[in-house]
Amino acid sequence: MSTKTDAGLHLTETLEDYLEIILMLSLQMPTVRVRDIARLKGVRMPTVTWALRRLAEKQLVLYAAREYVELTARGGEIARSVAGRHRFLSAFLVKILGVAPKVAEKDACGLEHHLSPQTLDRLAALVEYVETCPEVQKDFLTRFRYCFTQPKPSSAACRRSDCRTDRARRGEDPDLISLGTLPAGAQGTVARVHVSVKRRPMLIRSGLLPGTVVEKVSPPSLRRPALIRVDGQDLKLTAAEARSILVARIPDGEEKTGVGE
Amino acid sequence: MSTKTDAGLHLTETLEDYLEIILMLSLQMPTVRVRDIARLKGVRMPTVTWALRRLAEKQLVLYAAREYVELTARGGEIARSVAGRHRFLSAFLVKILGVAPKVAEKDACGLEHHLSPQTLDRLAALVEYVETCPEVQKDFLTRFRYCFTQPKPSSAACRRSDCRTDRARRGEDPDLISLGTLPAGAQGTVARVHVSVKRRPMLIRSGLLPGTVVEKVSPPSLRRPALIRVDGQDLKLTAAEARSILVARIPDGEEKTGVGE
DNA sequence: GAACACTGTTAGAGCAATCTAACAGAGGTT
DNA sequence: AACCTCTGTTAGATTGCTCTAACAGTGTTC
């Protein structure tokens, strides 16, 4: 069904948004009015008029000036698919990742237009997996929250725990070492940023994401911070921070630039 | 550092892309040329000239007509942050979700501009968690791949397995029932779309994502498909499909529309 | 040193999406 | 009936990003 008319249909993000909004309104009220669309989208009415004419041209809505708006079959299909992605993403962010609902809502708006069907499928699979498979489900999320919501990383519980992060911090993991003990000149890929919940976002934003290739430039000395090279630029870390960041060491002679070809 | 100049700096996605590209090129070659930027971005040279002037105005690149391009400190900071998000996202999609590298690369381009710092932090935390915590790590990803890469959902292994999905299909889970046995008129939220890998994306795209509220309209009969209402529209499912979709039943009297307020 | 090839800029156009200002119906008040 | 308010449209301007066409340097080659 609906194979022929799809041909030259390149829908912009904006127009997809309008479709989604029209669907949501049509489920909430008997008739969809320009006023409401404008309010929900945060634009002025003439902008909505403009959008409706574009959508009508593409046969996605039934629209005649001063009449009520209705989605066509094809328009409804697209709208439902966008709305579904939105709802799913928002739920994923809140329920799995633990993002604040308001932030999640906003992010979902931005992300929903950029997920390929394959990625969406795999992400849905992940959610199904953690929610229905017993061997992970029993405390997957609980543990996740526990590990990443503690204000202080090195609580007593961690100190004697069997968690790989904690073993690594005690020097017991052969593959993972802290940035503090990585020798100058050596490289590693970030595995765990084990600092306080407050500091995390700052470091994350400077590029210390899992998988990032970093190079130890110089160790922290008496009152000088450690220098770490990330993406060709030096970053300063306190001794405590360096100790709390775990990396998988890359053997010398396999240096990477951190940028794909 | 860099607090004052940020004030009125609203960088568009496009300009962020240019910064990222300039960074990547500057790590690969001694001097960055307009030609290369244009090729990598897939646009014509005059477009690059235009972008460079915008970026120079905002003090993010050093650029004089016909000279080589260089990132300023601030420009480099932004570029590294975007590139970091990109690399991380792409790795997440490929290594955790198992998305095809080419698709992941493309999706990462679209997603990288829409992640709030909080979401990025939480997503990074998830990756750190599944990669460094032993109780999940030992076969979290292996099992995930196993459950969601089997061409046929009801393999022999599944039939006697302890997986919640399989127990539910055998009617042994009190909270999860299949769409096949959900009575007409009742509602549920999708928990698991347990069909072949090939069919999944199709159903996912029609809105059968985990968490979606569905209503059973009519059961499948002799040669008529089951009717399921999703987002206010009816969807047809074969009897086999209906049996393979598991939902958490919503008690009557708590009906939901599937759309947020 | 004249011709050619390559890189990059200027000029001018076009599309998507937004805005403001002004106008046009439709309904209810007085 | 005249007026007011609310909703929606038309007209015209603006911004961001892209294009093509034409022009301008900078070498290389014969």
PDB file of N, CA, C and O in Angstrom, chain A residues 67-122:
ATOM      1  N   GLU A  67     -11.163  26.363   6.487  1.00  0.00           N
ATOM      2  CA  GLU A  67     -11.853  25.134   6.873  1.00  0.00           C
ATOM      3  C   GLU A  67     -10.991  24.390   7.882  1.00  0.00           C
ATOM      4  O   GLU A  67      -9.821  24.692   8.056  1.00  0.00           O
ATOM      5  N   TYR A  68     -11.578  23.379   8.498  1.00  0.00           N
ATOM      6  CA  TYR A  68     -10.810  22.596   9.442  1.00  0.00           C
ATOM      7  C   TYR A  68      -9.803  21.709   8.726  1.00  0.00           C
ATOM      8  O   TYR A  68      -9.991  21.358   7.554  1.00  0.00           O
ATOM      9  N   VAL A  69      -8.789  21.343   9.436  1.00  0.00           N
ATOM     10  CA  VAL A  69      -7.697  20.553   8.867  1.00  0.00           C
ATOM     11  C   VAL A  69      -7.909  19.077   9.187  1.00  0.00           C
ATOM     12  O   VAL A  69      -8.356  18.739  10.276  1.00  0.00           O
ATOM     13  N   GLU A  70      -7.580  18.222   8.243  1.00  0.00           N
ATOM     14  CA  GLU A  70      -7.662  16.782   8.485  1.00  0.00           C
ATOM     15  C   GLU A  70      -6.491  16.089   7.811  1.00  0.00           C
ATOM     16  O   GLU A  70      -6.078  16.480   6.728  1.00  0.00           O
ATOM     17  N   LEU A  71      -5.986  15.053   8.438  1.00  0.00           N
ATOM     18  CA  LEU A  71      -4.908  14.284   7.835  1.00  0.00           C
ATOM     19  C   LEU A  71      -5.474  13.345   6.776  1.00  0.00           C
ATOM     20  O   LEU A  71      -6.537  12.760   6.962  1.00  0.00           O
ATOM     21  N   THR A  72      -4.766  13.171   5.670  1.00  0.00           N
ATOM     22  CA  THR A  72      -5.141  12.124   4.720  1.00  0.00           C
ATOM     23  C   THR A  72      -4.604  10.802   5.249  1.00  0.00           C
ATOM     24  O   THR A  72      -3.890  10.767   6.243  1.00  0.00           O
ATOM     25  N   ALA A  73      -4.922   9.718   4.541  1.00  0.00           N
ATOM     26  CA  ALA A  73      -4.444   8.399   4.981  1.00  0.00           C
ATOM     27  C   ALA A  73      -2.921   8.399   5.050  1.00  0.00           C
ATOM     28  O   ALA A  73      -2.326   8.031   6.059  1.00  0.00           O
ATOM     29  N   ARG A  74      -2.306   8.880   3.965  1.00  0.00           N
ATOM     30  CA  ARG A  74      -0.848   8.902   3.907  1.00  0.00           C
ATOM     31  C   ARG A  74      -0.280   9.832   4.983  1.00  0.00           C
ATOM     32  O   ARG A  74       0.714   9.500   5.645  1.00  0.00           O
ATOM     33  N   GLY A  75      -0.891  10.981   5.146  1.00  0.00           N
ATOM     34  CA  GLY A  75      -0.432  11.930   6.153  1.00  0.00           C
ATOM     35  C   GLY A  75      -0.524  11.336   7.549  1.00  0.00           C
ATOM     36  O   GLY A  75       0.382  11.492   8.369  1.00  0.00           O
ATOM     37  N   GLY A  76      -1.618  10.630   7.799  1.00  0.00           N
ATOM     38  CA  GLY A  76      -1.790  10.003   9.103  1.00  0.00           C
ATOM     39  C   GLY A  76      -0.740   8.946   9.355  1.00  0.00           C
ATOM     40  O   GLY A  76      -0.206   8.833  10.461  1.00  0.00           O
ATOM     41  N   GLU A  77      -0.412   8.220   8.307  1.00  0.00           N
ATOM     42  CA  GLU A  77       0.607   7.177   8.430  1.00  0.00           C
ATOM     43  C   GLU A  77       1.937   7.786   8.877  1.00  0.00           C
ATOM     44  O   GLU A  77       2.563   7.317   9.828  1.00  0.00           O
ATOM     45  N   ILE A  78       2.336   8.831   8.168  1.00  0.00           N
ATOM     46  CA  ILE A  78       3.603   9.483   8.521  1.00  0.00           C
ATOM     47  C   ILE A  78       3.523  10.064   9.924  1.00  0.00           C
ATOM     48  O   ILE A  78       4.435   9.898  10.737  1.00  0.00           O
ATOM     49  N   ALA A  79       2.425  10.723  10.208  1.00  0.00           N
ATOM     50  CA  ALA A  79       2.275  11.361  11.516  1.00  0.00           C
ATOM     51  C   ALA A  79       2.380  10.330  12.630  1.00  0.00           C
ATOM     52  O   ALA A  79       3.047  10.555  13.635  1.00  0.00           O
ATOM     53  N   ARG A  80       1.705   9.194  12.447  1.00  0.00           N
ATOM     54  CA  ARG A  80       1.753   8.166  13.484  1.00  0.00           C
ATOM     55  C   ARG A  80       3.153   7.612  13.638  1.00  0.00           C
ATOM     56  O   ARG A  80       3.588   7.309  14.749  1.00  0.00           O
ATOM     57  N   SER A  81       3.857   7.497  12.526  1.00  0.00           N
ATOM     58  CA  SER A  81       5.195   6.946  12.641  1.00  0.00           C
ATOM     59  C   SER A  81       6.106   7.927  13.389  1.00  0.00           C
ATOM     60  O   SER A  81       6.895   7.533  14.250  1.00  0.00           O
ATOM     61  N   VAL A  82       5.975   9.210  13.095  1.00  0.00           N
ATOM     62  CA  VAL A  82       6.794  10.202  13.805  1.00  0.00           C
ATOM     63  C   VAL A  82       6.403  10.251  15.276  1.00  0.00           C
ATOM     64  O   VAL A  82       7.261  10.241  16.165  1.00  0.00           O
ATOM     65  N   ALA A  83       5.104  10.258  15.537  1.00  0.00           N
ATOM     66  CA  ALA A  83       4.636  10.348  16.920  1.00  0.00           C
ATOM     67  C   ALA A  83       5.068   9.123  17.713  1.00  0.00           C
ATOM     68  O   ALA A  83       5.438   9.219  18.881  1.00  0.00           O
ATOM     69  N   GLY A  84       5.045   7.963  17.046  1.00  0.00           N
ATOM     70  CA  GLY A  84       5.473   6.744  17.711  1.00  0.00           C
ATOM     71  C   GLY A  84       6.941   6.816  18.092  1.00  0.00           C
ATOM     72  O   GLY A  84       7.315   6.497  19.220  1.00  0.00           O
ATOM     73  N   ARG A  85       7.759   7.252  17.154  1.00  0.00           N
ATOM     74  CA  ARG A  85       9.184   7.400  17.450  1.00  0.00           C
ATOM     75  C   ARG A  85       9.377   8.357  18.615  1.00  0.00           C
ATOM     76  O   ARG A  85      10.178   8.103  19.520  1.00  0.00           O
ATOM     77  N   HIS A  86       8.638   9.443  18.579  1.00  0.00           N
ATOM     78  CA  HIS A  86       8.770  10.440  19.631  1.00  0.00           C
ATOM     79  C   HIS A  86       8.451   9.851  21.005  1.00  0.00           C
ATOM     80  O   HIS A  86       9.220   9.994  21.950  1.00  0.00           O
ATOM     81  N   ARG A  87       7.331   9.177  21.083  1.00  0.00           N
ATOM     82  CA  ARG A  87       6.893   8.621  22.357  1.00  0.00           C
ATOM     83  C   ARG A  87       7.893   7.587  22.860  1.00  0.00           C
ATOM     84  O   ARG A  87       8.258   7.552  24.026  1.00  0.00           O
ATOM     85  N   PHE A  88       8.336   6.760  21.912  1.00  0.00           N
ATOM     86  CA  PHE A  88       9.286   5.721  22.283  1.00  0.00           C
ATOM     87  C   PHE A  88      10.602   6.315  22.786  1.00  0.00           C
ATOM     88  O   PHE A  88      11.123   5.922  23.829  1.00  0.00           O
ATOM     89  N   LEU A  89      11.126   7.270  22.028  1.00  0.00           N
ATOM     90  CA  LEU A  89      12.394   7.884  22.409  1.00  0.00           C
ATOM     91  C   LEU A  89      12.293   8.542  23.763  1.00  0.00           C
ATOM     92  O   LEU A  89      13.162   8.384  24.619  1.00  0.00           O
ATOM     93  N   SER A  90      11.237   9.280  23.944  1.00  0.00           N
ATOM     94  CA  SER A  90      11.059   9.976  25.200  1.00  0.00           C
ATOM     95  C   SER A  90      11.005   8.984  26.357  1.00  0.00           C
ATOM     96  O   SER A  90      11.640   9.179  27.394  1.00  0.00           O
ATOM     97  N   ALA A  91      10.283   7.881  26.160  1.00  0.00           N
ATOM     98  CA  ALA A  91      10.196   6.852  27.202  1.00  0.00           C
ATOM     99  C   ALA A  91      11.562   6.208  27.440  1.00  0.00           C
ATOM    100  O   ALA A  91      11.954   5.966  28.579  1.00  0.00           O
ATOM    101  N   PHE A  92      12.279   5.961  26.367  1.00  0.00           N
ATOM    102  CA  PHE A  92      13.616   5.382  26.506  1.00  0.00           C
ATOM    103  C   PHE A  92      14.514   6.287  27.343  1.00  0.00           C
ATOM    104  O   PHE A  92      15.189   5.843  28.275  1.00  0.00           O
ATOM    105  N   LEU A  93      14.492   7.566  27.030  1.00  0.00           N
ATOM    106  CA  LEU A  93      15.359   8.508  27.741  1.00  0.00           C
ATOM    107  C   LEU A  93      15.003   8.569  29.216  1.00  0.00           C
ATOM    108  O   LEU A  93      15.873   8.574  30.076  1.00  0.00           O
ATOM    109  N   VAL A  94      13.705   8.578  29.504  1.00  0.00           N
ATOM    110  CA  VAL A  94      13.286   8.712  30.897  1.00  0.00           C
ATOM    111  C   VAL A  94      13.420   7.391  31.643  1.00  0.00           C
ATOM    112  O   VAL A  94      14.056   7.319  32.698  1.00  0.00           O
ATOM    113  N   LYS A  95      12.855   6.326  31.061  1.00  0.00           N
ATOM    114  CA  LYS A  95      12.755   5.088  31.833  1.00  0.00           C
ATOM    115  C   LYS A  95      14.037   4.274  31.848  1.00  0.00           C
ATOM    116  O   LYS A  95      14.359   3.619  32.832  1.00  0.00           O
ATOM    117  N   ILE A  96      14.753   4.270  30.749  1.00  0.00           N
ATOM    118  CA  ILE A  96      15.995   3.502  30.729  1.00  0.00           C
ATOM    119  C   ILE A  96      17.175   4.367  31.175  1.00  0.00           C
ATOM    120  O   ILE A  96      17.892   4.022  32.099  1.00  0.00           O
ATOM    121  N   LEU A  97      17.341   5.505  30.520  1.00  0.00           N
ATOM    122  CA  LEU A  97      18.526   6.306  30.841  1.00  0.00           C
ATOM    123  C   LEU A  97      18.367   7.143  32.100  1.00  0.00           C
ATOM    124  O   LEU A  97      19.355   7.546  32.703  1.00  0.00           O
ATOM    125  N   GLY A  98      17.126   7.446  32.470  1.00  0.00           N
ATOM    126  CA  GLY A  98      16.946   8.262  33.664  1.00  0.00           C
ATOM    127  C   GLY A  98      17.141   9.751  33.426  1.00  0.00           C
ATOM    128  O   GLY A  98      17.522  10.492  34.320  1.00  0.00           O
ATOM    129  N   VAL A  99      16.882  10.193  32.209  1.00  0.00           N
ATOM    130  CA  VAL A  99      16.967  11.626  31.899  1.00  0.00           C
ATOM    131  C   VAL A  99      15.730  12.325  32.478  1.00  0.00           C
ATOM    132  O   VAL A  99      14.661  11.718  32.564  1.00  0.00           O
ATOM    133  N   ALA A 100      15.868  13.572  32.864  1.00  0.00           N
ATOM    134  CA  ALA A 100      14.732  14.332  33.391  1.00  0.00           C
ATOM    135  C   ALA A 100      13.646  14.454  32.321  1.00  0.00           C
ATOM    136  O   ALA A 100      13.961  14.722  31.163  1.00  0.00           O
ATOM    137  N   PRO A 101      12.374  14.265  32.687  1.00  0.00           N
ATOM    138  CA  PRO A 101      11.308  14.240  31.696  1.00  0.00           C
ATOM    139  C   PRO A 101      11.267  15.466  30.777  1.00  0.00           C
ATOM    140  O   PRO A 101      11.072  15.321  29.574  1.00  0.00           O
ATOM    141  N   LYS A 102      11.493  16.621  31.332  1.00  0.00           N
ATOM    142  CA  LYS A 102      11.434  17.820  30.488  1.00  0.00           C
ATOM    143  C   LYS A 102      12.544  17.827  29.441  1.00  0.00           C
ATOM    144  O   LYS A 102      12.320  18.149  28.276  1.00  0.00           O
ATOM    145  N   VAL A 103      13.730  17.454  29.874  1.00  0.00           N
ATOM    146  CA  VAL A 103      14.865  17.385  28.947  1.00  0.00           C
ATOM    147  C   VAL A 103      14.616  16.309  27.901  1.00  0.00           C
ATOM    148  O   VAL A 103      14.851  16.507  26.713  1.00  0.00           O
ATOM    149  N   ALA A 104      14.101  15.179  28.370  1.00  0.00           N
ATOM    150  CA  ALA A 104      13.852  14.054  27.466  1.00  0.00           C
ATOM    151  C   ALA A 104      12.865  14.454  26.373  1.00  0.00           C
ATOM    152  O   ALA A 104      13.046  14.146  25.195  1.00  0.00           O
ATOM    153  N   GLU A 105      11.833  15.150  26.783  1.00  0.00           N
ATOM    154  CA  GLU A 105      10.810  15.590  25.841  1.00  0.00           C
ATOM    155  C   GLU A 105      11.431  16.449  24.742  1.00  0.00           C
ATOM    156  O   GLU A 105      11.171  16.256  23.552  1.00  0.00           O
ATOM    157  N   LYS A 106      12.267  17.356  25.166  1.00  0.00           N
ATOM    158  CA  LYS A 106      12.899  18.267  24.209  1.00  0.00           C
ATOM    159  C   LYS A 106      13.869  17.508  23.296  1.00  0.00           C
ATOM    160  O   LYS A 106      13.868  17.707  22.078  1.00  0.00           O
ATOM    161  N   ASP A 107      14.650  16.644  23.876  1.00  0.00           N
ATOM    162  CA  ASP A 107      15.601  15.870  23.072  1.00  0.00           C
ATOM    163  C   ASP A 107      14.874  14.981  22.072  1.00  0.00           C
ATOM    164  O   ASP A 107      15.304  14.844  20.925  1.00  0.00           O
ATOM    165  N   ALA A 108      13.778  14.380  22.523  1.00  0.00           N
ATOM    166  CA  ALA A 108      13.032  13.486  21.638  1.00  0.00           C
ATOM    167  C   ALA A 108      12.577  14.244  20.395  1.00  0.00           C
ATOM    168  O   ALA A 108      12.628  13.726  19.282  1.00  0.00           O
ATOM    169  N   CYS A 109      12.163  15.490  20.574  1.00  0.00           N
ATOM    170  CA  CYS A 109      11.747  16.316  19.439  1.00  0.00           C
ATOM    171  C   CYS A 109      12.864  16.456  18.423  1.00  0.00           C
ATOM    172  O   CYS A 109      12.626  16.457  17.221  1.00  0.00           O
ATOM    173  N   GLY A 110      14.071  16.609  18.933  1.00  0.00           N
ATOM    174  CA  GLY A 110      15.192  16.800  18.021  1.00  0.00           C
ATOM    175  C   GLY A 110      15.640  15.498  17.380  1.00  0.00           C
ATOM    176  O   GLY A 110      16.012  15.462  16.213  1.00  0.00           O
ATOM    177  N   LEU A 111      15.565  14.423  18.159  1.00  0.00           N
ATOM    178  CA  LEU A 111      16.112  13.155  17.676  1.00  0.00           C
ATOM    179  C   LEU A 111      15.171  12.410  16.730  1.00  0.00           C
ATOM    180  O   LEU A 111      15.625  11.684  15.847  1.00  0.00           O
ATOM    181  N   GLU A 112      13.877  12.598  16.924  1.00  0.00           N
ATOM    182  CA  GLU A 112      12.904  11.758  16.233  1.00  0.00           C
ATOM    183  C   GLU A 112      13.014  11.772  14.706  1.00  0.00           C
ATOM    184  O   GLU A 112      12.626  10.822  14.051  1.00  0.00           O
ATOM    185  N   HIS A 113      13.554  12.854  14.174  1.00  0.00           N
ATOM    186  CA  HIS A 113      13.625  12.952  12.713  1.00  0.00           C
ATOM    187  C   HIS A 113      14.904  12.336  12.143  1.00  0.00           C
ATOM    188  O   HIS A 113      15.098  12.320  10.935  1.00  0.00           O
ATOM    189  N   HIS A 114      15.777  11.894  13.025  1.00  0.00           N
ATOM    190  CA  HIS A 114      17.091  11.477  12.542  1.00  0.00           C
ATOM    191  C   HIS A 114      17.410  10.014  12.790  1.00  0.00           C
ATOM    192  O   HIS A 114      18.550   9.611  12.677  1.00  0.00           O
ATOM    193  N   LEU A 115      16.393   9.249  13.170  1.00  0.00           N
ATOM    194  CA  LEU A 115      16.619   7.826  13.404  1.00  0.00           C
ATOM    195  C   LEU A 115      16.259   7.032  12.167  1.00  0.00           C
ATOM    196  O   LEU A 115      15.119   7.052  11.717  1.00  0.00           O
ATOM    197  N   SER A 116      17.215   6.291  11.645  1.00  0.00           N
ATOM    198  CA  SER A 116      16.891   5.422  10.527  1.00  0.00           C
ATOM    199  C   SER A 116      16.044   4.271  11.053  1.00  0.00           C
ATOM    200  O   SER A 116      16.088   3.956  12.240  1.00  0.00           O
ATOM    201  N   PRO A 117      15.271   3.630  10.167  1.00  0.00           N
ATOM    202  CA  PRO A 117      14.465   2.492  10.613  1.00  0.00           C
ATOM    203  C   PRO A 117      15.315   1.435  11.300  1.00  0.00           C
ATOM    204  O   PRO A 117      14.895   0.848  12.296  1.00  0.00           O
ATOM    205  N   GLN A 118      16.513   1.207  10.799  1.00  0.00           N
ATOM    206  CA  GLN A 118      17.344   0.170  11.397  1.00  0.00           C
ATOM    207  C   GLN A 118      17.742   0.512  12.830  1.00  0.00           C
ATOM    208  O   GLN A 118      17.633  -0.310  13.737  1.00  0.00           O
ATOM    209  N   THR A 119      18.167   1.738  13.044  1.00  0.00           N
ATOM    210  CA  THR A 119      18.564   2.148  14.382  1.00  0.00           C
ATOM    211  C   THR A 119      17.377   2.102  15.331  1.00  0.00           C
ATOM    212  O   THR A 119      17.485   1.648  16.471  1.00  0.00           O
ATOM    213  N   LEU A 120      16.242   2.547  14.830  1.00  0.00           N
ATOM    214  CA  LEU A 120      15.041   2.504  15.654  1.00  0.00           C
ATOM    215  C   LEU A 120      14.731   1.063  16.061  1.00  0.00           C
ATOM    216  O   LEU A 120      14.440   0.775  17.226  1.00  0.00           O
ATOM    217  N   ASP A 121      14.819   0.170  15.104  1.00  0.00           N
ATOM    218  CA  ASP A 121      14.559  -1.242  15.380  1.00  0.00           C
ATOM    219  C   ASP A 121      15.511  -1.776  16.436  1.00  0.00           C
ATOM    220  O   ASP A 121      15.105  -2.452  17.383  1.00  0.00           O
ATOM    221  N   ARG A 122      16.790  -1.472  16.301  1.00  0.00           N
ATOM    222  CA  ARG A 122      17.770  -1.993  17.247  1.00  0.00           C
ATOM    223  C   ARG A 122      17.579  -1.382  18.638  1.00  0.00           C
ATOM    224  O   ARG A 122      17.785  -2.040  19.649  1.00  0.00           O
TER     225      ARG A 122
END
